[in-house]
Structure formats: structure tokens, C-alpha cells
PDB file of C-alpha atoms in Angstrom:
ATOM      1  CA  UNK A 209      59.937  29.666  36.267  1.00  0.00           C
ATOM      2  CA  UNK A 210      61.201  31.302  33.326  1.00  0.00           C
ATOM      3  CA  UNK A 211      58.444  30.856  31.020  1.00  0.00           C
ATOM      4  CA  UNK A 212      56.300  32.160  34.151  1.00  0.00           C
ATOM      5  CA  UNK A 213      58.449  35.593  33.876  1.00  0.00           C
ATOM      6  CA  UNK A 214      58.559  35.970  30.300  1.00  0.00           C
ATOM      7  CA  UNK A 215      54.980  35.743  30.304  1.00  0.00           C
ATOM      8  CA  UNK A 216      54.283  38.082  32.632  1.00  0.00           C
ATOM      9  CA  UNK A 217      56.486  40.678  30.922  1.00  0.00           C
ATOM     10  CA  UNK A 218      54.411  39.616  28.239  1.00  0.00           C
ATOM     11  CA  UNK A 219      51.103  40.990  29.915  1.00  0.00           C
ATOM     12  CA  UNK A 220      53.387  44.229  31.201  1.00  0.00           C
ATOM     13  CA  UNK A 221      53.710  45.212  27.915  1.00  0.00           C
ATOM     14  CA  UNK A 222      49.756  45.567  27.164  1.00  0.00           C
ATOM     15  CA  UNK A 223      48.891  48.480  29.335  1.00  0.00           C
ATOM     16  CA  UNK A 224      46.827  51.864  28.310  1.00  0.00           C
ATOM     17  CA  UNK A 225      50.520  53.487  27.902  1.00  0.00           C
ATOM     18  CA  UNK A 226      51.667  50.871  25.230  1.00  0.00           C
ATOM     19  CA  UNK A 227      48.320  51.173  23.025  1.00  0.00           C
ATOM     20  CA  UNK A 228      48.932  52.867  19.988  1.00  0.00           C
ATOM     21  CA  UNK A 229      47.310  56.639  18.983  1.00  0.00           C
ATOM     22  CA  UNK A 230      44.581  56.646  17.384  1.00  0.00           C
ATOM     23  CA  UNK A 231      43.854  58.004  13.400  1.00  0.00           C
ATOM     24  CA  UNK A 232      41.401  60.726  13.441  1.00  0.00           C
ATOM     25  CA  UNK A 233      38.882  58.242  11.345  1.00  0.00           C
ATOM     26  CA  UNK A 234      39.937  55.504  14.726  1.00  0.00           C
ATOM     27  CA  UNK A 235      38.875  58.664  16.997  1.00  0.00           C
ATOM     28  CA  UNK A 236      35.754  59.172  14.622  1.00  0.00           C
ATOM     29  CA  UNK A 237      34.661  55.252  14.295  1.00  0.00           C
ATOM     30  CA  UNK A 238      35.204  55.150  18.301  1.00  0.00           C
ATOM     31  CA  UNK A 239      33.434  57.726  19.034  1.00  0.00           C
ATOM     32  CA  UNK A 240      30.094  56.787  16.647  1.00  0.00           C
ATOM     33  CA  UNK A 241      26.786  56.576  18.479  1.00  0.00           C
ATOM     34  CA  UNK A 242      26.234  53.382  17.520  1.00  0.00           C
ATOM     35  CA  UNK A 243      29.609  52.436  19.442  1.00  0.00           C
ATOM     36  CA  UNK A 244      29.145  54.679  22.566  1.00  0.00           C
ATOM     37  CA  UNK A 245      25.462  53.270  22.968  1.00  0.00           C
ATOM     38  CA  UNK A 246      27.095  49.768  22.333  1.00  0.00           C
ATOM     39  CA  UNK A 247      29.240  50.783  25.047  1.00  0.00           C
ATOM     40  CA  UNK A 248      26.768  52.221  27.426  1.00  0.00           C
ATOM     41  CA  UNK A 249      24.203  48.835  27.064  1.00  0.00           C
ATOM     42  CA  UNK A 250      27.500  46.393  27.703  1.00  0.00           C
ATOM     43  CA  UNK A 251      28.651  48.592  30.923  1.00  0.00           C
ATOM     44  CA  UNK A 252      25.080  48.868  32.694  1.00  0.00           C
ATOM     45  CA  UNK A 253      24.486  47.146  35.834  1.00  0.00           C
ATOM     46  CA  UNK A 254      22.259  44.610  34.980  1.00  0.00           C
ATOM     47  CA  UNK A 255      25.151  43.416  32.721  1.00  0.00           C
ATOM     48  CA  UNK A 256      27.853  42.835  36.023  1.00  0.00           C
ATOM     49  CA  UNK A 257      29.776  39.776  34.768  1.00  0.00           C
ATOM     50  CA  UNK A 258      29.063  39.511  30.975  1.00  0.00           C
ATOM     51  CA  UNK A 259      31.440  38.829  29.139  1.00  0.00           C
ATOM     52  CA  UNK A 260      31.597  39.801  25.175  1.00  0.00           C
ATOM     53  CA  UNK A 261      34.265  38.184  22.321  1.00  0.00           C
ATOM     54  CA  UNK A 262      35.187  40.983  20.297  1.00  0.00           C
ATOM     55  CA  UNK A 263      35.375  38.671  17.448  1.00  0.00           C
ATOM     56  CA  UNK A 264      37.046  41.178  14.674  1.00  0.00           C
ATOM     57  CA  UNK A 265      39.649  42.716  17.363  1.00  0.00           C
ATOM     58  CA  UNK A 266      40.713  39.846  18.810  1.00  0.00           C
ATOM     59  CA  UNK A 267      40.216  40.471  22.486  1.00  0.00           C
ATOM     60  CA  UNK A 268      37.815  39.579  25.293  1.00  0.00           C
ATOM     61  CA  UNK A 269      36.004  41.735  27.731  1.00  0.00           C
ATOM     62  CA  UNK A 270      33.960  41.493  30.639  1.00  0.00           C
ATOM     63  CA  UNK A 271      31.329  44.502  32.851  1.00  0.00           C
ATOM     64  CA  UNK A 272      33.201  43.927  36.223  1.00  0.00           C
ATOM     65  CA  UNK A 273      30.374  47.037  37.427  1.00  0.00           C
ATOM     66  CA  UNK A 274      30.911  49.890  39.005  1.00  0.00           C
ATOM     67  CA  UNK A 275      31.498  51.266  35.543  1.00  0.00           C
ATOM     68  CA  UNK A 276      34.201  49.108  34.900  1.00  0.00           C
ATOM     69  CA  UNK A 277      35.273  47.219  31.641  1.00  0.00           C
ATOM     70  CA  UNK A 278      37.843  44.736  32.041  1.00  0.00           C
ATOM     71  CA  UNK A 279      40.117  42.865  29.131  1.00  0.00           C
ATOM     72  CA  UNK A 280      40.190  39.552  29.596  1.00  0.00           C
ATOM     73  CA  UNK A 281      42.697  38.522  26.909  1.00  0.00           C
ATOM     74  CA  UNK A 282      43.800  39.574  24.068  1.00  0.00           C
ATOM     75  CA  UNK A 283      45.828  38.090  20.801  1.00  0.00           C
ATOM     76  CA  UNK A 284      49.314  38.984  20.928  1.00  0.00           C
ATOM     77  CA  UNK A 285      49.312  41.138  17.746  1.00  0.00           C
ATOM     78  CA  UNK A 286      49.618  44.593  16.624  1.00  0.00           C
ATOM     79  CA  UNK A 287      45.645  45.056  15.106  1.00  0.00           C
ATOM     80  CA  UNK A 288      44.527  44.038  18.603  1.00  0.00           C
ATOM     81  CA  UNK A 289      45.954  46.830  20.269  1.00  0.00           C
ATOM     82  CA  UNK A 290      44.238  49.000  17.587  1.00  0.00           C
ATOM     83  CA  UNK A 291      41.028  47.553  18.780  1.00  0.00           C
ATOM     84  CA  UNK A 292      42.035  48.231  22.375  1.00  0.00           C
ATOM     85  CA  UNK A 293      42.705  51.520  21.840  1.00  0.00           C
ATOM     86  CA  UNK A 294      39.359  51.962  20.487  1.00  0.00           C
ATOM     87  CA  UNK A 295      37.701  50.511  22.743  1.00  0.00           C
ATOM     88  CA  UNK A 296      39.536  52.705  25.469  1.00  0.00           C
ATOM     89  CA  UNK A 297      38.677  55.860  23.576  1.00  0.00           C
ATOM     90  CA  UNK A 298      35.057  54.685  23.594  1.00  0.00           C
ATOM     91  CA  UNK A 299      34.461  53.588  26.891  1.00  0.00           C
ATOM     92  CA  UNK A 300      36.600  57.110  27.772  1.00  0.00           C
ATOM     93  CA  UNK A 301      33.791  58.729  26.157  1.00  0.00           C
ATOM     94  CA  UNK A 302      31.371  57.685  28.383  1.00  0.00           C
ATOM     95  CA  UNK A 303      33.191  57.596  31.428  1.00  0.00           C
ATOM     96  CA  UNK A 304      33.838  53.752  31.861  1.00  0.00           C
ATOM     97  CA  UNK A 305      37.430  52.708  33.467  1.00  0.00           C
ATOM     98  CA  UNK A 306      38.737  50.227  30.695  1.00  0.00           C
ATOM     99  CA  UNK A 307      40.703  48.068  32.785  1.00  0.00           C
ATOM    100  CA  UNK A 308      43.714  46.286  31.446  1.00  0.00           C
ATOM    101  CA  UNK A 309      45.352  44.500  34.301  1.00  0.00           C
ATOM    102  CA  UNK A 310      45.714  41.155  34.787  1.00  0.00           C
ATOM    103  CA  UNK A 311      44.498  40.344  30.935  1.00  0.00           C
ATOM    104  CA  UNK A 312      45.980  36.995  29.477  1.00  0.00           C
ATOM    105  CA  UNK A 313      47.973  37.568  26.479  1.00  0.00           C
ATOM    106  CA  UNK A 314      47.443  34.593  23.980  1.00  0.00           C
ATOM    107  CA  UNK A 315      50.283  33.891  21.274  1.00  0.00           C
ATOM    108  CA  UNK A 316      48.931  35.208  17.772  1.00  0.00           C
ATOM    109  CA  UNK A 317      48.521  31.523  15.289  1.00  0.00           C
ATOM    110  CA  UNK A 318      48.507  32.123  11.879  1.00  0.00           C
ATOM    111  CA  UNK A 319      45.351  30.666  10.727  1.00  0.00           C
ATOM    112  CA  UNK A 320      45.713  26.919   8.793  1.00  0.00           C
ATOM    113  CA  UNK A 321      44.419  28.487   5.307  1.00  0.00           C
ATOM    114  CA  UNK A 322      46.457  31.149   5.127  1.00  0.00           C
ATOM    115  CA  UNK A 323      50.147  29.191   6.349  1.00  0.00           C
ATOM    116  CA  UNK A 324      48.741  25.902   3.779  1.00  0.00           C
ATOM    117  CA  UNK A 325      48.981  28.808   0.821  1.00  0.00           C
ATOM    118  CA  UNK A 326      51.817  30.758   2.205  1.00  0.00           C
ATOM    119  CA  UNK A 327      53.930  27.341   2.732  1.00  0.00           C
ATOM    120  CA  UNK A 328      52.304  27.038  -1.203  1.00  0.00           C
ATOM    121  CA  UNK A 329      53.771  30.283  -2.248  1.00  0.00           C
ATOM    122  CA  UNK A 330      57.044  28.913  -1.106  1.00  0.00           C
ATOM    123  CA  UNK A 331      57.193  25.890  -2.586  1.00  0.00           C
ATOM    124  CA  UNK A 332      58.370  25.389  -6.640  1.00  0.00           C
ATOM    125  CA  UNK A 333      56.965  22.854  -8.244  1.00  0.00           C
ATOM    126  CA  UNK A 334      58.962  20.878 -10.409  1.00  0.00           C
ATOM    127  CA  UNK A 335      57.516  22.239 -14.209  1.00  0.00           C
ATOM    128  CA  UNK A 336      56.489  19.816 -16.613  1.00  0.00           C
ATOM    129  CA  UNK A 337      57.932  20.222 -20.527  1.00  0.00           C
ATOM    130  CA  UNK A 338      56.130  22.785 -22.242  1.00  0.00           C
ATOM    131  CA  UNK A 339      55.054  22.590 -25.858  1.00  0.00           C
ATOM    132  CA  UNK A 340      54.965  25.308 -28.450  1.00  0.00           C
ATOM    133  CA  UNK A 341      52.991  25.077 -32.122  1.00  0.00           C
ATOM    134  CA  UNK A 342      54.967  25.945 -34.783  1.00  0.00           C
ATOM    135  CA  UNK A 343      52.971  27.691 -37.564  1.00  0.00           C
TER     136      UNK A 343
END
């Protein structure tokens, strides 16, 4: 029951009012034709139900029609709500509701690479005798 709760304070804290403002060069890239007709193909009605991986920002959305755009899920970390809020701004643009209810919010893992070298970083190894030449 507790988990259940702190979860779902988890999703309350990913709504339009908690995603971040956006740089002028954010506004700029959102607001690119090649986005906004990215935007307009995904939302049209012969799309209803498809659902896209927003591989770079880390979220999932779906056309739920009527001009609608849900979020799926999302990675719980802060670049992700960058990419929400750009894809709010876009989908603003052309007058698509971005919805962001009932989206599943999915822990953030650091990739196994990158904790293998930062548990590397960490760890000293023992040195082995170095040897000078005398001249």
C-alpha cells in the first residue's frame, strides 16, 4: 500500500505545471518545421493508437485522436522533462492537447557501461614498484 502511494505521488509530480521552461534555442528547436510536421503526421487520424518511443528523450507517446497526444511513460529524470516540455510546446503549436495523465513513471538505471567505469573511477588499484634510469 505504501509503495502504491509513493508511486502515485510519483506520477503527480509529472504534470504540464512541473515541466521545466524552455531556452529560447528549446522554443526554437520545438518549434522547427521539421518538428511541427513530425507532429502534425504522428497526431492525424489515421494514426489513432500509434504509439512512438522517443528514443533520445526518454518517454513514450501514443495519438489517442481527437487531436490528442498522450505520454505513456516516461524515465524518471530531469532531461526527460526537457523533452516533455518540448514536445508540449510543439504539439501547442499546432493545437494538439499533450496529455500527461495517467503516464507511468519508470525509475531512471544508470546504464551498465557507464556504473562498470564509474565503480572503475572509484576503485585504486594497488600500484606496482616503479623504476627510474639513472643516467
Amino acid at each position: 500500500m505504501k509503495q502504491k502511494t509513493s508511486q502515485k505521488n510519483q506520477a503527480d509530480n509529472w504534470d504540464t505545471d512541473s515541466l521545466p521552461k524552455l531556452t529560447d534555442h528549446d522554443t526554437n528547436v520545438a518549434l522547427s518545421h521539421d518538428n511541427r510536421a513530425w507532429a502534425m503526421n504522428f497526431s492525424k487520424l489515421e494514426n489513432i493508437g500509434k504509439i512512438h518511443f522517443m528514443e533520445g528523450m526518454g518517454f513514450t507517446i501514443q495519438n489517442s485522436g481527437n487531436y490528442n497526444v498522450r505520454c505513456i511513460c516516461v524515465v524518471d529524470h530531469f532531461e526527460c522533462r526537457i523533452g516533455l516540455a518540448l514536445m508540449k510546446e510543439t504539439l501547442d503549436s499546432i493545437r494538439v492537447n499533450f496529455d500527461l495523465d495517467n503516464l507511468v513513471v519508470m525509475p531512471f538505471v544508470v546504464p551498465e557501461k557507464e556504473q562498470q567505469l564509474a565503480e572503475e573511477s572509484q576503485i585504486t588499484l594497488p600500484q606496482k614498484d616503479i623504476y627510474f634510469d639513472v643516467v
